[in-house]
Coordinates of C-alpha atoms in Angstrom, one line a residue:
Chain G
Q13 CA 98.9 76.1 85.5
V14 CA 98.5 79.0 87.9
Q15 CA 96.7 81.9 86.3
L16 CA 95.6 85.3 87.7
V17 CA 93.4 87.3 85.4
E18 CA 92.5 90.9 86.3
S19 CA 89.6 92.8 84.8
G20 CA 87.4 95.8 85.5
G21 CA 89.8 98.6 84.6
G22 CA 88.8 101.6 82.5
V23 CA 88.6 105.3 82.2
V24 CA 86.9 107.1 85.1
Q25 CA 86.6 110.6 86.4
P26 CA 88.3 111.9 89.6
G27 CA 86.4 111.2 92.7
T28 CA 84.6 108.2 91.3
S29 CA 84.8 104.4 92.1
L30 CA 85.7 101.3 90.3
R31 CA 85.8 97.6 91.2
L32 CA 88.6 95.4 89.9
S33 CA 88.4 91.6 89.8
C34 CA 91.1 89.0 89.9
A35 CA 90.1 85.5 88.8
A36 CA 92.4 82.8 90.0
S37 CA 92.8 79.3 88.7
G38 CA 95.3 76.4 88.7
F39 CA 95.8 76.3 92.4
T40 CA 93.9 75.8 95.7
F41 CA 92.3 79.3 96.1
R42 CA 91.7 78.9 99.8
S43 CA 95.3 78.2 100.6
Y44 CA 97.0 81.4 99.2
S45 CA 96.9 85.0 100.1
I46 CA 96.3 87.4 97.2
N47 CA 97.8 90.9 97.0
W48 CA 97.1 94.0 94.8
V49 CA 100.1 95.9 93.5
R50 CA 100.0 98.9 91.1
Q51 CA 102.4 100.5 88.8
N52 CA 102.0 104.1 87.5
P53 CA 103.0 104.5 83.9
G54 CA 106.8 104.5 83.6
K55 CA 107.1 104.3 87.4
G56 CA 107.8 101.8 90.1
L57 CA 105.7 99.2 92.0
E58 CA 103.5 100.0 94.9
W59 CA 101.9 97.4 97.2
L60 CA 98.3 98.2 98.0
A61 CA 96.6 95.5 99.9
V62 CA 96.4 91.8 100.8
M63 CA 93.5 89.4 101.4
S64 CA 94.7 86.5 103.6
Y65 CA 94.3 82.9 102.4
D66 CA 91.6 82.2 104.9
G67 CA 89.7 85.4 104.3
S68 CA 90.2 86.4 108.0
R69 CA 92.5 89.4 107.5
T70 CA 93.1 92.3 105.2
Y71 CA 96.0 94.8 105.3
Y72 CA 96.3 98.0 103.4
A73 CA 99.0 100.5 102.5
D74 CA 98.7 103.8 104.3
S75 CA 98.1 105.6 100.9
V76 CA 94.8 103.7 100.3
R77 CA 93.5 102.6 103.7
G78 CA 89.9 103.8 104.1
R79 CA 89.4 104.2 100.3
F80 CA 90.3 100.9 98.9
F81 CA 88.7 97.6 100.1
V82 CA 89.6 94.1 99.2
S83 CA 87.1 91.2 99.3
R84 CA 86.7 87.8 97.8
D85 CA 84.2 85.3 96.5
I86 CA 85.4 81.7 97.2
S87 CA 82.7 80.2 94.9
K88 CA 84.2 82.1 92.0
S89 CA 87.9 81.9 93.1
T90 CA 87.9 85.7 92.7
V91 CA 89.4 88.5 94.7
Y92 CA 88.1 92.1 94.3
L93 CA 89.6 95.5 94.9
Q94 CA 87.1 98.3 95.4
L95 CA 88.7 101.6 94.5
N96 CA 86.9 104.7 95.9
N97 CA 87.4 108.4 95.5
L98 CA 90.1 108.0 92.8
T99 CA 92.6 110.7 92.0
V100 CA 94.5 111.4 88.8
E101 CA 97.7 110.2 90.4
E102 CA 96.2 106.8 90.8
T103 CA 96.2 106.1 87.0
A104 CA 98.1 102.9 86.9
L105 CA 98.3 99.3 85.9
Y106 CA 96.8 97.2 88.7
Y107 CA 98.2 93.7 89.2
C108 CA 96.9 90.9 91.4
V109 CA 99.7 88.7 92.7
R110 CA 99.9 85.5 94.7
V111 CA 102.0 84.9 97.8
Q112 CA 104.4 82.1 97.2
R113 CA 103.9 80.2 100.4
A114 CA 100.6 78.5 101.2
Q115 CA 98.8 79.5 104.4
K116 CA 100.8 82.6 105.0
V117 CA 98.8 85.7 105.6
I118 CA 101.4 88.2 104.4
L119 CA 104.8 87.8 102.8
P120 CA 106.7 89.9 100.3
T121 CA 107.3 86.9 98.0
F122 CA 105.1 87.1 94.9
D123 CA 105.5 84.1 92.6
Y124 CA 102.6 84.7 90.2
W125 CA 101.4 87.9 88.6
G126 CA 98.5 88.7 86.5
Q127 CA 98.8 90.7 83.3
G128 CA 97.3 93.7 85.0
T129 CA 94.3 95.9 84.3
L130 CA 94.7 99.6 83.4
V131 CA 92.9 102.2 85.4
T132 CA 92.9 105.7 83.9
V133 CA 91.6 108.5 86.1
S134 CA 91.0 111.6 84.0
S135 CA 88.5 114.5 83.8
Chain F
Q7 CA 105.5 102.3 105.3
S8 CA 108.5 103.9 103.7
A9 CA 109.7 102.6 100.4
L10 CA 113.1 100.8 100.2
T11 CA 116.0 102.7 98.6
Q12 CA 117.6 101.5 95.4
P13 CA 120.0 103.3 93.1
P14 CA 118.1 104.5 90.0
S15 CA 120.6 103.0 87.6
A16 CA 123.4 100.5 87.3
S17 CA 125.4 99.3 84.3
G18 CA 128.1 96.8 83.2
F19 CA 129.7 95.2 80.2
P20 CA 128.8 91.7 79.1
G21 CA 130.5 89.2 81.2
Q22 CA 131.0 91.6 84.2
S23 CA 129.3 91.5 87.5
V24 CA 127.0 94.1 88.9
T25 CA 125.5 94.6 92.3
I26 CA 122.3 96.4 93.1
S27 CA 121.6 97.5 96.7
C28 CA 118.3 97.8 98.5
T29 CA 118.3 99.7 101.8
G30 CA 115.5 99.6 104.3
S31 CA 115.4 99.9 108.1
S32 CA 115.5 97.8 111.2
S33 CA 111.7 97.4 110.9
D34 CA 111.8 95.7 107.5
V35 CA 114.9 94.5 105.7
G36 CA 116.9 94.5 108.9
N37 CA 114.3 92.5 110.8
S38 CA 113.4 90.0 108.2
N39 CA 114.7 87.1 106.2
Y40 CA 112.0 87.9 103.6
V41 CA 113.6 90.1 101.0
S42 CA 112.7 89.4 97.4
W43 CA 114.0 90.7 94.0
Y44 CA 112.0 91.0 90.8
Q45 CA 113.0 91.5 87.2
Q46 CA 110.8 93.5 84.9
H47 CA 111.3 93.8 81.1
P48 CA 109.4 96.5 79.2
D49 CA 105.7 95.9 79.0
K50 CA 105.9 92.7 81.0
A51 CA 104.8 91.8 84.5
P52 CA 107.5 91.5 87.1
K53 CA 109.1 88.1 87.5
L54 CA 110.3 86.7 90.9
L55 CA 114.1 86.4 90.8
I56 CA 115.2 85.9 94.4
Y57 CA 113.2 85.2 97.5
E58 CA 114.0 84.9 101.2
V59 CA 117.2 86.9 100.7
N60 CA 119.2 84.4 98.6
Q61 CA 116.9 81.7 97.3
R62 CA 116.3 81.3 93.5
P63 CA 113.0 79.9 92.1
S64 CA 113.3 77.1 89.7
G65 CA 114.4 78.3 86.3
V66 CA 116.3 81.3 87.5
P67 CA 120.0 81.1 86.4
D68 CA 122.6 80.9 89.2
R69 CA 124.1 84.1 87.8
F70 CA 121.6 85.8 90.0
S71 CA 122.4 85.8 93.7
G72 CA 121.2 87.7 96.8
S73 CA 122.6 88.6 100.1
K74 CA 121.9 90.8 103.1
S75 CA 123.8 92.7 105.7
G76 CA 122.0 94.7 108.3
N77 CA 119.4 96.9 106.8
T78 CA 120.8 96.5 103.2
A79 CA 120.0 93.7 100.8
S80 CA 121.9 93.2 97.6
L81 CA 121.3 91.5 94.2
T82 CA 124.4 90.5 92.2
V83 CA 124.2 89.6 88.6
S84 CA 127.3 87.8 87.4
G85 CA 128.4 87.2 83.8
L86 CA 126.1 89.9 82.5
Q87 CA 124.2 89.1 79.4
A88 CA 122.2 91.3 77.0
E89 CA 118.9 89.9 78.2
D90 CA 119.7 91.0 81.8
E91 CA 119.0 94.6 80.7
A92 CA 115.8 95.3 82.7
Q93 CA 114.3 97.0 85.7
Y94 CA 115.0 95.4 89.1
Y95 CA 112.9 95.8 92.2
C96 CA 113.4 94.6 95.8
N97 CA 110.8 94.3 98.4
S98 CA 110.4 93.3 102.0
Y99 CA 107.7 93.6 104.7
T100 CA 107.0 94.5 108.3
G101 CA 104.5 91.9 109.1
T102 CA 101.4 94.1 108.3
S103 CA 102.6 95.8 105.2
V104 CA 104.8 95.2 102.1
M105 CA 107.1 97.8 100.6
F106 CA 109.0 97.9 97.3
G107 CA 112.2 99.7 96.4
G108 CA 112.0 102.4 93.7
G109 CA 113.6 100.2 91.1
T110 CA 117.0 100.1 89.4
K111 CA 117.4 100.2 85.6
L112 CA 120.2 97.8 84.7
T113 CA 121.9 98.7 81.4
V114 CA 124.2 96.2 79.7
L115 CA 126.8 98.4 77.8

C-alpha cells in the first residue's frame, strides 16, 4: 500500500535550519511528483513546493522561494525539504503528499498524505 | 499566488444539502479543470474528496459532488450525516504553483 512517512521535525530557534524527510513506499517512486504542504496549528493548508516525478523540475510558493529547497534521493525513495532561516510563524505540521496522476509535474490533486512532522520554531 | 476564497463556515441539519463555494481567478480556477476538494477531521490528515472539478475517488460516497462555473467551484454535500462535520478545503493551480482555499468548517446541526 502507498505510504508516505515524514520525519525530521523538532523544536528549533528562529533563524535556524532544518531538513525534513519523506520516505515513500508502495508505488513507483520515479513516476510521481511529491509536494510539501504545511498547516499552522488550527489554521489552513499552505502549499510549499513540488519535486517533479523525473527530478527535473521544482516549483515553490512565493512565501518560501529562496529559503526552502526540495531534493530527492532515488536510491532511498525519499524526498527532502530543507528549511532555512525559519520564523516563528512557520511553526506548523509539514506534510508530504503525492500527486494523483503519474508522470505529471504539478497538479493540485493529492491522493496520498503522510501523517506530518511537526516543526516548532521558538526562542 | 493568492489563496482561493471559501466561506469560513457552513451548516445544515441531517438529511439536508449544503453547498460550499471556492472562488479563485481567471488564472487558476477559471482556467483549469483541476479543482480538488479535501475533507479534514480533527487531528487527521486531509482526505481527497473530489478531483478534476467533479470526479470522486473510489470509496467516496456519491453524496459528495463538485461543480464549477467561471472562477467559482462548488462542493455540495447531500443528505448530510453527522460524520460529514469536518473542515473542507478546495485547491487549484496555475501550472507552476498550487493554492488552497482558507477552509470551511461544516457543522451538522
